PDB file of C-alpha atoms in Angstrom:
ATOM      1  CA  UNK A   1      29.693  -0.919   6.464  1.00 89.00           C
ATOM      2  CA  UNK A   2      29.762   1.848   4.021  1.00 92.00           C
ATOM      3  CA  UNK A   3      29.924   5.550   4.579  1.00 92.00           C
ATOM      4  CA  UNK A   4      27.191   7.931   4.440  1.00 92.00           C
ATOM      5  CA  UNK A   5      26.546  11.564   2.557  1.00 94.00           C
ATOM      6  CA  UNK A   6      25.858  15.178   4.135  1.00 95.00           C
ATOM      7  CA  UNK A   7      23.008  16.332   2.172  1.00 95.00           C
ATOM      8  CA  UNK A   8      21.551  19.667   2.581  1.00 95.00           C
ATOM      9  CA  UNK A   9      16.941  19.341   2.753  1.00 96.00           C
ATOM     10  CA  UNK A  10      15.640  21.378  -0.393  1.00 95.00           C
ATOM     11  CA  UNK A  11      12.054  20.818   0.516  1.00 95.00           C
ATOM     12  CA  UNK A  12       9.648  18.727  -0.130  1.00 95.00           C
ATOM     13  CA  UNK A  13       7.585  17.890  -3.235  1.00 95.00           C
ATOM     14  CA  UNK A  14       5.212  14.881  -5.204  1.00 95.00           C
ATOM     15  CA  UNK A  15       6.142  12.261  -7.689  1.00 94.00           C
ATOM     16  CA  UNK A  16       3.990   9.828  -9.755  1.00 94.00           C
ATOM     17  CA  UNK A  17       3.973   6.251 -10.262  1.00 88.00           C
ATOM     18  CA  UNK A  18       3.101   4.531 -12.923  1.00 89.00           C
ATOM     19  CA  UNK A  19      -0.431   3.967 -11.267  1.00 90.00           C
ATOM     20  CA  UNK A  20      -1.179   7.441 -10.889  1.00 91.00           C
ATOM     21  CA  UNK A  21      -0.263   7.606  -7.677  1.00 92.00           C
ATOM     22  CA  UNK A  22       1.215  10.611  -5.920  1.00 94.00           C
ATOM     23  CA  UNK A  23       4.119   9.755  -3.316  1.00 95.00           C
ATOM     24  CA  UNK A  24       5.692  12.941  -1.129  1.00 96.00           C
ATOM     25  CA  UNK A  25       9.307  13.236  -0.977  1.00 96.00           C
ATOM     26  CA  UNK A  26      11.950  15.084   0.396  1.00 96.00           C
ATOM     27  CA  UNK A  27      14.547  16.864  -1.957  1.00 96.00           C
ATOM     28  CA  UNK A  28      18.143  16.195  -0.831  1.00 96.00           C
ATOM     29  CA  UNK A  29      20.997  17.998  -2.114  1.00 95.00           C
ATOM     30  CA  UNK A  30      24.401  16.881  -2.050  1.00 93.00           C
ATOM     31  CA  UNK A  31      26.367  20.237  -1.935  1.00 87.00           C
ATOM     32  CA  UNK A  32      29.417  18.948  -3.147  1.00 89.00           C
ATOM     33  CA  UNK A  33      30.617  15.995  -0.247  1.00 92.00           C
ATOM     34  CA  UNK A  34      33.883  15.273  -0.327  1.00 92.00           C
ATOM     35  CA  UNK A  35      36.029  13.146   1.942  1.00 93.00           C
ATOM     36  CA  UNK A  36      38.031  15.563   3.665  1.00 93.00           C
ATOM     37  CA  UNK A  37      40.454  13.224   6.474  1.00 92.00           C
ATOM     38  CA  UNK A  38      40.627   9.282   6.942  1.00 92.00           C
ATOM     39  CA  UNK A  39      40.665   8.135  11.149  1.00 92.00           C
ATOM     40  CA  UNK A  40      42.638   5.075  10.993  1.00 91.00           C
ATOM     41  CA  UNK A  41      42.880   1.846  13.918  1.00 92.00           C
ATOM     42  CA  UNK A  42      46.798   2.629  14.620  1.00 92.00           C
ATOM     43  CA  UNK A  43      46.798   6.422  14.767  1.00 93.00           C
ATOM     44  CA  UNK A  44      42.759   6.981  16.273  1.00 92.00           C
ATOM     45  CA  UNK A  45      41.739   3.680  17.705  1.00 94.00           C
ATOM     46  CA  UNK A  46      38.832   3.214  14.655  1.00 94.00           C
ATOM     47  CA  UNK A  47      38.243   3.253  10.939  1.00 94.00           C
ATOM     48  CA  UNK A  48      36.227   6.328   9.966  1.00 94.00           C
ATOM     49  CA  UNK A  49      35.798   8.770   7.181  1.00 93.00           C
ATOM     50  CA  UNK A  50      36.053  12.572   7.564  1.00 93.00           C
ATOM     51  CA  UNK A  51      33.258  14.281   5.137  1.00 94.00           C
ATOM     52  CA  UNK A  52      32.576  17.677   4.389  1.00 93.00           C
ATOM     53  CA  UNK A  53      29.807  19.638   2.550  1.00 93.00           C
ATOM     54  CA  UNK A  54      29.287  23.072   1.182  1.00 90.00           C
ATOM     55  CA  UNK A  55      31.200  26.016   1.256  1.00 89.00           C
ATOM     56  CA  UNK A  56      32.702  28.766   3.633  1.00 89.00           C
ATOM     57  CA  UNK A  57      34.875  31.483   3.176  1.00 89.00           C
ATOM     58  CA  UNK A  58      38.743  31.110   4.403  1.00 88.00           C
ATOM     59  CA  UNK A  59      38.395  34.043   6.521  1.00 88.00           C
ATOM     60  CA  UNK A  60      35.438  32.966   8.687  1.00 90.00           C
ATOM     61  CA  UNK A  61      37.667  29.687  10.088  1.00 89.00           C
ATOM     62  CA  UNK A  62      40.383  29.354  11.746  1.00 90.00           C
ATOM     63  CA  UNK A  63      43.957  28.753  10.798  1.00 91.00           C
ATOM     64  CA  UNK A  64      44.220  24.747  11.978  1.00 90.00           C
ATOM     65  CA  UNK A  65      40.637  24.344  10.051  1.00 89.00           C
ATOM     66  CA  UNK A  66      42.149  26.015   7.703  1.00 88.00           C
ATOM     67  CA  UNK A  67      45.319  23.993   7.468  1.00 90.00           C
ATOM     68  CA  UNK A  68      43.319  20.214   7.739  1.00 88.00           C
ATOM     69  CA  UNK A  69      41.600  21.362   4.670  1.00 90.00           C
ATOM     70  CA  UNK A  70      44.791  22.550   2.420  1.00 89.00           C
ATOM     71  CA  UNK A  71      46.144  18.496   3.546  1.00 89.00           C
ATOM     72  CA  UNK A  72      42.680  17.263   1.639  1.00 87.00           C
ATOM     73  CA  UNK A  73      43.344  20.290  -1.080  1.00 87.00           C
ATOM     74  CA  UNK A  74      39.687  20.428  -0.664  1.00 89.00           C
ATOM     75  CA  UNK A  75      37.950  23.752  -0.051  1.00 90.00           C
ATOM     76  CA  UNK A  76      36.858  25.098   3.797  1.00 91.00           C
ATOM     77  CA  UNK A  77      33.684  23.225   4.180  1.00 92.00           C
ATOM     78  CA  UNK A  78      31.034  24.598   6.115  1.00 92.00           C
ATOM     79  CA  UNK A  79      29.708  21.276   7.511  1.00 92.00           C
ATOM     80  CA  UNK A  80      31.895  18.210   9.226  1.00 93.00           C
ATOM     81  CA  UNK A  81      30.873  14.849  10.019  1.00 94.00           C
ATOM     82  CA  UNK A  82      32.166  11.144  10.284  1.00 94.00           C
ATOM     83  CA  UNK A  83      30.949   8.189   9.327  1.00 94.00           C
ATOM     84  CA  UNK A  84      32.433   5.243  10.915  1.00 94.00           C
ATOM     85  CA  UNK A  85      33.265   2.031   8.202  1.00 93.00           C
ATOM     86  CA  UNK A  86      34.847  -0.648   7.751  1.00 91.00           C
ATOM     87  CA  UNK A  87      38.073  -1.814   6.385  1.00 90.00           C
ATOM     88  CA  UNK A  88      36.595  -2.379   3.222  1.00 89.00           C
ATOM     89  CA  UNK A  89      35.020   0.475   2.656  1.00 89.00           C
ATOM     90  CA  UNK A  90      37.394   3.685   2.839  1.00 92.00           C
ATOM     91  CA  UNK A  91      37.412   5.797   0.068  1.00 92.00           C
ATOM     92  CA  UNK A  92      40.348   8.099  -1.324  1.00 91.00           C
ATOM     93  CA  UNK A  93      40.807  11.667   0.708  1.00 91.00           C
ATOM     94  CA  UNK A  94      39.104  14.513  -2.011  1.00 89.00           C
ATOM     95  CA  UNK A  95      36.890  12.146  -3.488  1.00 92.00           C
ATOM     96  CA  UNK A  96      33.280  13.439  -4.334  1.00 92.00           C
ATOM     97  CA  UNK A  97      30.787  11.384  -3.090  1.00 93.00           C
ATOM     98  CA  UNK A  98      27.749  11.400  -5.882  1.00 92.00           C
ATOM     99  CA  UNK A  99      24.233  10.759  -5.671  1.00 93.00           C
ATOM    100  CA  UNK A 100      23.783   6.966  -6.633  1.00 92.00           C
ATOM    101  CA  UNK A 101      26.324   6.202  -3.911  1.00 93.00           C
ATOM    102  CA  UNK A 102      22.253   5.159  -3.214  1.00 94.00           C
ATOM    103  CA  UNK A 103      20.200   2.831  -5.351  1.00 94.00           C
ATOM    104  CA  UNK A 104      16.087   3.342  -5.750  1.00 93.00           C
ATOM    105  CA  UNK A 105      14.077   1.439  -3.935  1.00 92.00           C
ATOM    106  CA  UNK A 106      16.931   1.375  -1.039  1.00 95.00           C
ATOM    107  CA  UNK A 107      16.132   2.323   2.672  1.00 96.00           C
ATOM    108  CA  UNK A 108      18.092   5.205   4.251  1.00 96.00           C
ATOM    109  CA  UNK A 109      17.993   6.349   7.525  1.00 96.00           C
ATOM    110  CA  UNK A 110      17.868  10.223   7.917  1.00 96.00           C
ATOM    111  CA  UNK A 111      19.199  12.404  11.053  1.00 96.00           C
ATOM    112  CA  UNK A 112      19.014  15.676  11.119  1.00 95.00           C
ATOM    113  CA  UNK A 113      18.049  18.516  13.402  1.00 96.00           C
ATOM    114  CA  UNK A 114      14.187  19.152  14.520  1.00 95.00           C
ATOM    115  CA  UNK A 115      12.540  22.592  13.810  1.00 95.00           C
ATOM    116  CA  UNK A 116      12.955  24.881  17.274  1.00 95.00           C
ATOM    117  CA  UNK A 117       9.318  25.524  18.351  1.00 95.00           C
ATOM    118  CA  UNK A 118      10.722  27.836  21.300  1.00 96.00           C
ATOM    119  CA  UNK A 119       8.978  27.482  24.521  1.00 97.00           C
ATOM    120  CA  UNK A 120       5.538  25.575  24.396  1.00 96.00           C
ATOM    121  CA  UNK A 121       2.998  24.230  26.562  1.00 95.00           C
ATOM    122  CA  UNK A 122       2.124  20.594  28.059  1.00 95.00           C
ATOM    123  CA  UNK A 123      -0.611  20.385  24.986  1.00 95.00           C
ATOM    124  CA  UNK A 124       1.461  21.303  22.052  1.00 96.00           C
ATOM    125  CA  UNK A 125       4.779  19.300  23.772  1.00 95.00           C
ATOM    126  CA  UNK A 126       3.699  16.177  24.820  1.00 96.00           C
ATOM    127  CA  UNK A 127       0.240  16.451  23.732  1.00 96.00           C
ATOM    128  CA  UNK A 128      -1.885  16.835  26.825  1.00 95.00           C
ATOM    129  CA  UNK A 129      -5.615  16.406  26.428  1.00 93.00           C
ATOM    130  CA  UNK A 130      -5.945  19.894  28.561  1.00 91.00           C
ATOM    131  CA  UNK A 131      -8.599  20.934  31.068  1.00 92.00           C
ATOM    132  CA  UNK A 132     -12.584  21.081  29.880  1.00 91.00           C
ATOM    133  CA  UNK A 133     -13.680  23.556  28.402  1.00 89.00           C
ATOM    134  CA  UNK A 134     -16.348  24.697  30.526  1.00 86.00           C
ATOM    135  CA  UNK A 135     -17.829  23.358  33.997  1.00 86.00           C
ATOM    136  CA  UNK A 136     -15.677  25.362  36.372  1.00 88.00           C
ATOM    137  CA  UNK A 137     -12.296  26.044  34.444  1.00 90.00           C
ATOM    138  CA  UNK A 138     -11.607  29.408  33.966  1.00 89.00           C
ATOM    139  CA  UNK A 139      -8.618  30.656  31.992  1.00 90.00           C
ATOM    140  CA  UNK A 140      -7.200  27.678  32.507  1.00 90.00           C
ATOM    141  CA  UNK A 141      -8.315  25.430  29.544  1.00 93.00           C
ATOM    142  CA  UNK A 142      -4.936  24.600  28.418  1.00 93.00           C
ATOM    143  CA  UNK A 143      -3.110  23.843  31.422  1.00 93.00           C
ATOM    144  CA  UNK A 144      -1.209  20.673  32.374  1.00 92.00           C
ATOM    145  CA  UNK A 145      -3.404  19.949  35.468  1.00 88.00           C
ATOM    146  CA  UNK A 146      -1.553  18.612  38.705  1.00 87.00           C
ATOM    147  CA  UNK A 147       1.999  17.685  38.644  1.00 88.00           C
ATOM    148  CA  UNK A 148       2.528  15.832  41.804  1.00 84.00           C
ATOM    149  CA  UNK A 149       0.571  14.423  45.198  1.00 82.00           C
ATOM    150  CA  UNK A 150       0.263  16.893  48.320  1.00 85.00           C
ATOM    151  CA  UNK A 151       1.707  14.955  51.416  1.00 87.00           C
ATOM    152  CA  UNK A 152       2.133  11.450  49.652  1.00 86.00           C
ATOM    153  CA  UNK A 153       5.255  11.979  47.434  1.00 86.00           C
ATOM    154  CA  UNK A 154       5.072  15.136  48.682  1.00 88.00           C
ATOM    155  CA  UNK A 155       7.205  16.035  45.385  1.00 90.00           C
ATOM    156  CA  UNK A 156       6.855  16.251  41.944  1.00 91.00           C
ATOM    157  CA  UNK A 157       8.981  13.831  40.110  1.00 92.00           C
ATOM    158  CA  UNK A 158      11.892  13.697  37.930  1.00 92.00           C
ATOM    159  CA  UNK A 159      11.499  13.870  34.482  1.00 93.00           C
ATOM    160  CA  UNK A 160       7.596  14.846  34.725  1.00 93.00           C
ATOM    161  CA  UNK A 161       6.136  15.996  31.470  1.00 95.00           C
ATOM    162  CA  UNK A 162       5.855  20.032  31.162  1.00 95.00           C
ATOM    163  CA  UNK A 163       6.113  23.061  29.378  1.00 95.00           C
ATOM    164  CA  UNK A 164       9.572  24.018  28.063  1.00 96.00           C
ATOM    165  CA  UNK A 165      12.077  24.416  25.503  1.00 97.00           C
ATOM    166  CA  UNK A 166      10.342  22.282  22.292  1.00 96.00           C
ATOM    167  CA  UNK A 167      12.686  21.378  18.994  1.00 94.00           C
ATOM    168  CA  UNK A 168      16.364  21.632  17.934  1.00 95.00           C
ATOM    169  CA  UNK A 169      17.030  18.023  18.595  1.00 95.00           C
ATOM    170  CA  UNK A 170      18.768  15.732  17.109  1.00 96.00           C
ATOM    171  CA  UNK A 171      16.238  13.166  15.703  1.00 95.00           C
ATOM    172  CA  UNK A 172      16.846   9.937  13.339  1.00 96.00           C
ATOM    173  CA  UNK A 173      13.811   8.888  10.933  1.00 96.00           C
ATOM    174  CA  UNK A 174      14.672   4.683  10.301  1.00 96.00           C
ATOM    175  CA  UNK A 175      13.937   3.152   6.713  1.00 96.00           C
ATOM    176  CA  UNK A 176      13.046   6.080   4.426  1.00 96.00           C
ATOM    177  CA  UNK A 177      12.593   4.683   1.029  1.00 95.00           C
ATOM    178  CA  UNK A 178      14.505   6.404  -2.050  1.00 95.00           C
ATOM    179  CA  UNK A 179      12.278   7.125  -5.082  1.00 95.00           C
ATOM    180  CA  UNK A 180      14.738   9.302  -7.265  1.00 93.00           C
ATOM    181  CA  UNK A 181      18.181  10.035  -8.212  1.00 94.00           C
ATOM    182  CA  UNK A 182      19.450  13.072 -10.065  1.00 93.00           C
ATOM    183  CA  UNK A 183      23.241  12.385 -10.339  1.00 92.00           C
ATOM    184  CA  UNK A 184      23.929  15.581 -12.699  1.00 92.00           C
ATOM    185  CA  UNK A 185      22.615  17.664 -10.075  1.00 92.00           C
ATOM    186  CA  UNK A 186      23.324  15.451  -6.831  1.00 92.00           C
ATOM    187  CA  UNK A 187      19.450  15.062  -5.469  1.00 95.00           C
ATOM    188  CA  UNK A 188      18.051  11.962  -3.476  1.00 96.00           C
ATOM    189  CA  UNK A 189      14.760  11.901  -2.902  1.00 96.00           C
ATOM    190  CA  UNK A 190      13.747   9.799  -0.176  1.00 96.00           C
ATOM    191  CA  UNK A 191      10.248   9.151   0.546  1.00 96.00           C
ATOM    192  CA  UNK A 192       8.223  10.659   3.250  1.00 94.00           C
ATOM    193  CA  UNK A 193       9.356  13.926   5.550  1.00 94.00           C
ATOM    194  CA  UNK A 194      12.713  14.709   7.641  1.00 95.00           C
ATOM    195  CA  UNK A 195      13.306  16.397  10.169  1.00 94.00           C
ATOM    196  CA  UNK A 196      15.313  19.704   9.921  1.00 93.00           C
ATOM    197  CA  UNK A 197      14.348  22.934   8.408  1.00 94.00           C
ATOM    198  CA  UNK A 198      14.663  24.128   4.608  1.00 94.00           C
ATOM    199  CA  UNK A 199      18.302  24.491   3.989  1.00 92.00           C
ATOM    200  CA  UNK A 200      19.060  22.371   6.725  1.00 93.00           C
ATOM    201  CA  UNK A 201      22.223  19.606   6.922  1.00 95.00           C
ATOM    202  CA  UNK A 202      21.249  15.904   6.867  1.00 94.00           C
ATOM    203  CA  UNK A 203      23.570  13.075   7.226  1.00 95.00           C
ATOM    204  CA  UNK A 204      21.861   9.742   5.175  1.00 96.00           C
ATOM    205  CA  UNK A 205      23.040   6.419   5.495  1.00 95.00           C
ATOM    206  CA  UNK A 206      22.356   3.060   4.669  1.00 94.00           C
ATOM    207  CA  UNK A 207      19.242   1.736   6.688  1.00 95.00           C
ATOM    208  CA  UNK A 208      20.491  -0.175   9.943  1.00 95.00           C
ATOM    209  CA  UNK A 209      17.769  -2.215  10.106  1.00 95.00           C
ATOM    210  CA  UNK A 210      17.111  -3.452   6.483  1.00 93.00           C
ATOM    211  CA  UNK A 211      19.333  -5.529   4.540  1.00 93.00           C
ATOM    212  CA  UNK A 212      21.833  -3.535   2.007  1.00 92.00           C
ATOM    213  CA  UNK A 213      21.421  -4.351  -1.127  1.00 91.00           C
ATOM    214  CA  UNK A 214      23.378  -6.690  -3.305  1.00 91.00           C
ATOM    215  CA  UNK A 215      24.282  -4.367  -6.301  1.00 91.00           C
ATOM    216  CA  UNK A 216      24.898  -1.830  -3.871  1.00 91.00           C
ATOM    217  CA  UNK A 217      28.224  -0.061  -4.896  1.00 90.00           C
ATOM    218  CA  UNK A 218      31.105  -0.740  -2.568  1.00 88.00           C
ATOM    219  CA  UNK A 219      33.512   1.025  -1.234  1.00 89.00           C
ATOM    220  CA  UNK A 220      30.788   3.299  -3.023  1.00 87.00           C
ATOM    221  CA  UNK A 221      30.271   5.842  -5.863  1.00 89.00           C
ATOM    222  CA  UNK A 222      32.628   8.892  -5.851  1.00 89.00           C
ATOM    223  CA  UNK A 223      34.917  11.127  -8.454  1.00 87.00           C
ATOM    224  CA  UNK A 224      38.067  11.703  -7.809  1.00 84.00           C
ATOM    225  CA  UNK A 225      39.593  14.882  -9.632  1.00 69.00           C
ATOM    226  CA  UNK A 226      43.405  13.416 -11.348  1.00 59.00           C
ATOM    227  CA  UNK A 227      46.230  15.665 -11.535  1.00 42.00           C
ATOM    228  CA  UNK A 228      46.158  15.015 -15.484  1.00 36.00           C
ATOM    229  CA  UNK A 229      43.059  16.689 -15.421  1.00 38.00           C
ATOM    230  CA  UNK A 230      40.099  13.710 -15.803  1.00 38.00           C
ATOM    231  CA  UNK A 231      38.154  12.894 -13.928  1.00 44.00           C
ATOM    232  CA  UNK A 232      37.553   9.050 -12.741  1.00 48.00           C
ATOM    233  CA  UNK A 233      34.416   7.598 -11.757  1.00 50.00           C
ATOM    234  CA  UNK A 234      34.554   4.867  -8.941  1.00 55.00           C
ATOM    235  CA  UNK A 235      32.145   1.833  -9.796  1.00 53.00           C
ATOM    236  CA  UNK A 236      31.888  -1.614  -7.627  1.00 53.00           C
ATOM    237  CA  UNK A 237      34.730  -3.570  -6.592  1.00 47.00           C
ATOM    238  CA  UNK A 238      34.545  -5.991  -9.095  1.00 50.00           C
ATOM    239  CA  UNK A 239      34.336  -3.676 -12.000  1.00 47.00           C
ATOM    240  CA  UNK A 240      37.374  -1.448 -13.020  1.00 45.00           C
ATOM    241  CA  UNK A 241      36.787   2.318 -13.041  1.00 49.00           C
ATOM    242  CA  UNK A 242      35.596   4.112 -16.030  1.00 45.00           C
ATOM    243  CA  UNK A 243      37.579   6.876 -17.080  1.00 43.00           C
ATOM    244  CA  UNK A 244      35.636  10.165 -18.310  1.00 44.00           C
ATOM    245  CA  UNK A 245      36.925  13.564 -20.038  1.00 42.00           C
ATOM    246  CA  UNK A 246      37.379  16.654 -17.548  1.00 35.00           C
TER     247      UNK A 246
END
């Protein structure tokens, strides 16, 4: 099981095919994701990975964030997750995770946070067919209609659909199909929409339900800044790493 990427949604856009056909995508940018801690099976109970994305200033976080981050001599990130992996698939703490970690054509799955709609009716929430529009309603048109018997329950019962609070949930979109890659300037365009606003952080992954596939880099693809100064690509297990010029 290989780690996933925090990406930040750009917005989304068209590409053509070959046919002539238009396909909408989502822009995802990955604002520099590095792998900030390892969670190991003797010191946490499980094998994770610790990533972080984008930037904050020192001063806005506080002094044992501030500390975990000078161990990874990574900058204060502004956004935290793990990804839980196996064995097999940890990659070194500081390492930038780039964009064809994913391969085109692969299935992610995308979780993010849903737009906050504020407080909205029975129609616009769970999308209630409403009263009629004329024939005795008055006012009313919109309105749930009943939400319980009179003497028989005598109650309205748990968990009946109403008006409320609508949005800022977490919500997971399953096999979203990547059309692009721009490594140079980390994007992933996946096909289809996500949920989250503009500027909003998305974790991607590799698609739980679809088969990874075989020339899928593993642990994954990632730089890793050397103390001599280069800078050294990661590439699949059974290749060695290429070296590049800083």
């Amino acid at each position: 099981m290989r780690s996933g990427v925090i990406a930040q949604k750009m917005g989304m856009t068209r590409v053509f095919t070959d046919a002539g056909e238009h396909v909408p995508v989502t822009v995802l940018r990955l604002a520099k994701c590095q792998v900030v801690a390892h969670r190991t099976a003797e010191k946490n109970g499980y094998v994770a990975l610790q990533l972080g994305s984008g930037t904050r200033k020192p001063k806005n976080i506080s002094k044992a964030e501030r500390g975990n981050f000078a161990i990874a001599q990574v900058e204060p990130k502004r956004k935290v997750v793990e990804f839980r992996v196996s064995d097999d698939s940890v990659i070194p703490v500081g390492a930038e995770i780039t964009a064809d970690h994913f391969l085109i054509g692969q299935f992610v799955d995308v979780t993010g946070t849903s737009t906050g709609k504020g407080f909205a009716g029975g129609m616009k929430r769970w999308n209630f067919g409403g009263l009629r529009a004329t024939h005795g309603v008055s006012v009313s048109h919109r309105s749930i209609g009943s939400t319980g018997g009179r003497q028989d329950p005598g109650k309205t019962f748990k968990n009946k659909k109403m008006p409320g609070h609508m949005g800022v949930d977490r919500i997971t979109t399953l096999n979203l199909k990547v059309i692009q890659l721009d490594v140079e300037r980390g994007l992933i365009l996946v096909e289809g929409a996500v949920p989250g606003v503009k500027g909003g952080w998305i974790t991607v992954r590799d698609a739980v339900k679809k088969a990874l596939p075989k020339d899928a880099p593993k642990p994954g693809k990632f730089r890793v800044a050397e103390t001599a100064g280069t800078v050294a690509s990661a590439a699949p297990a059974d290749a060695a790493p290429a070296q590049e010029g800083a």
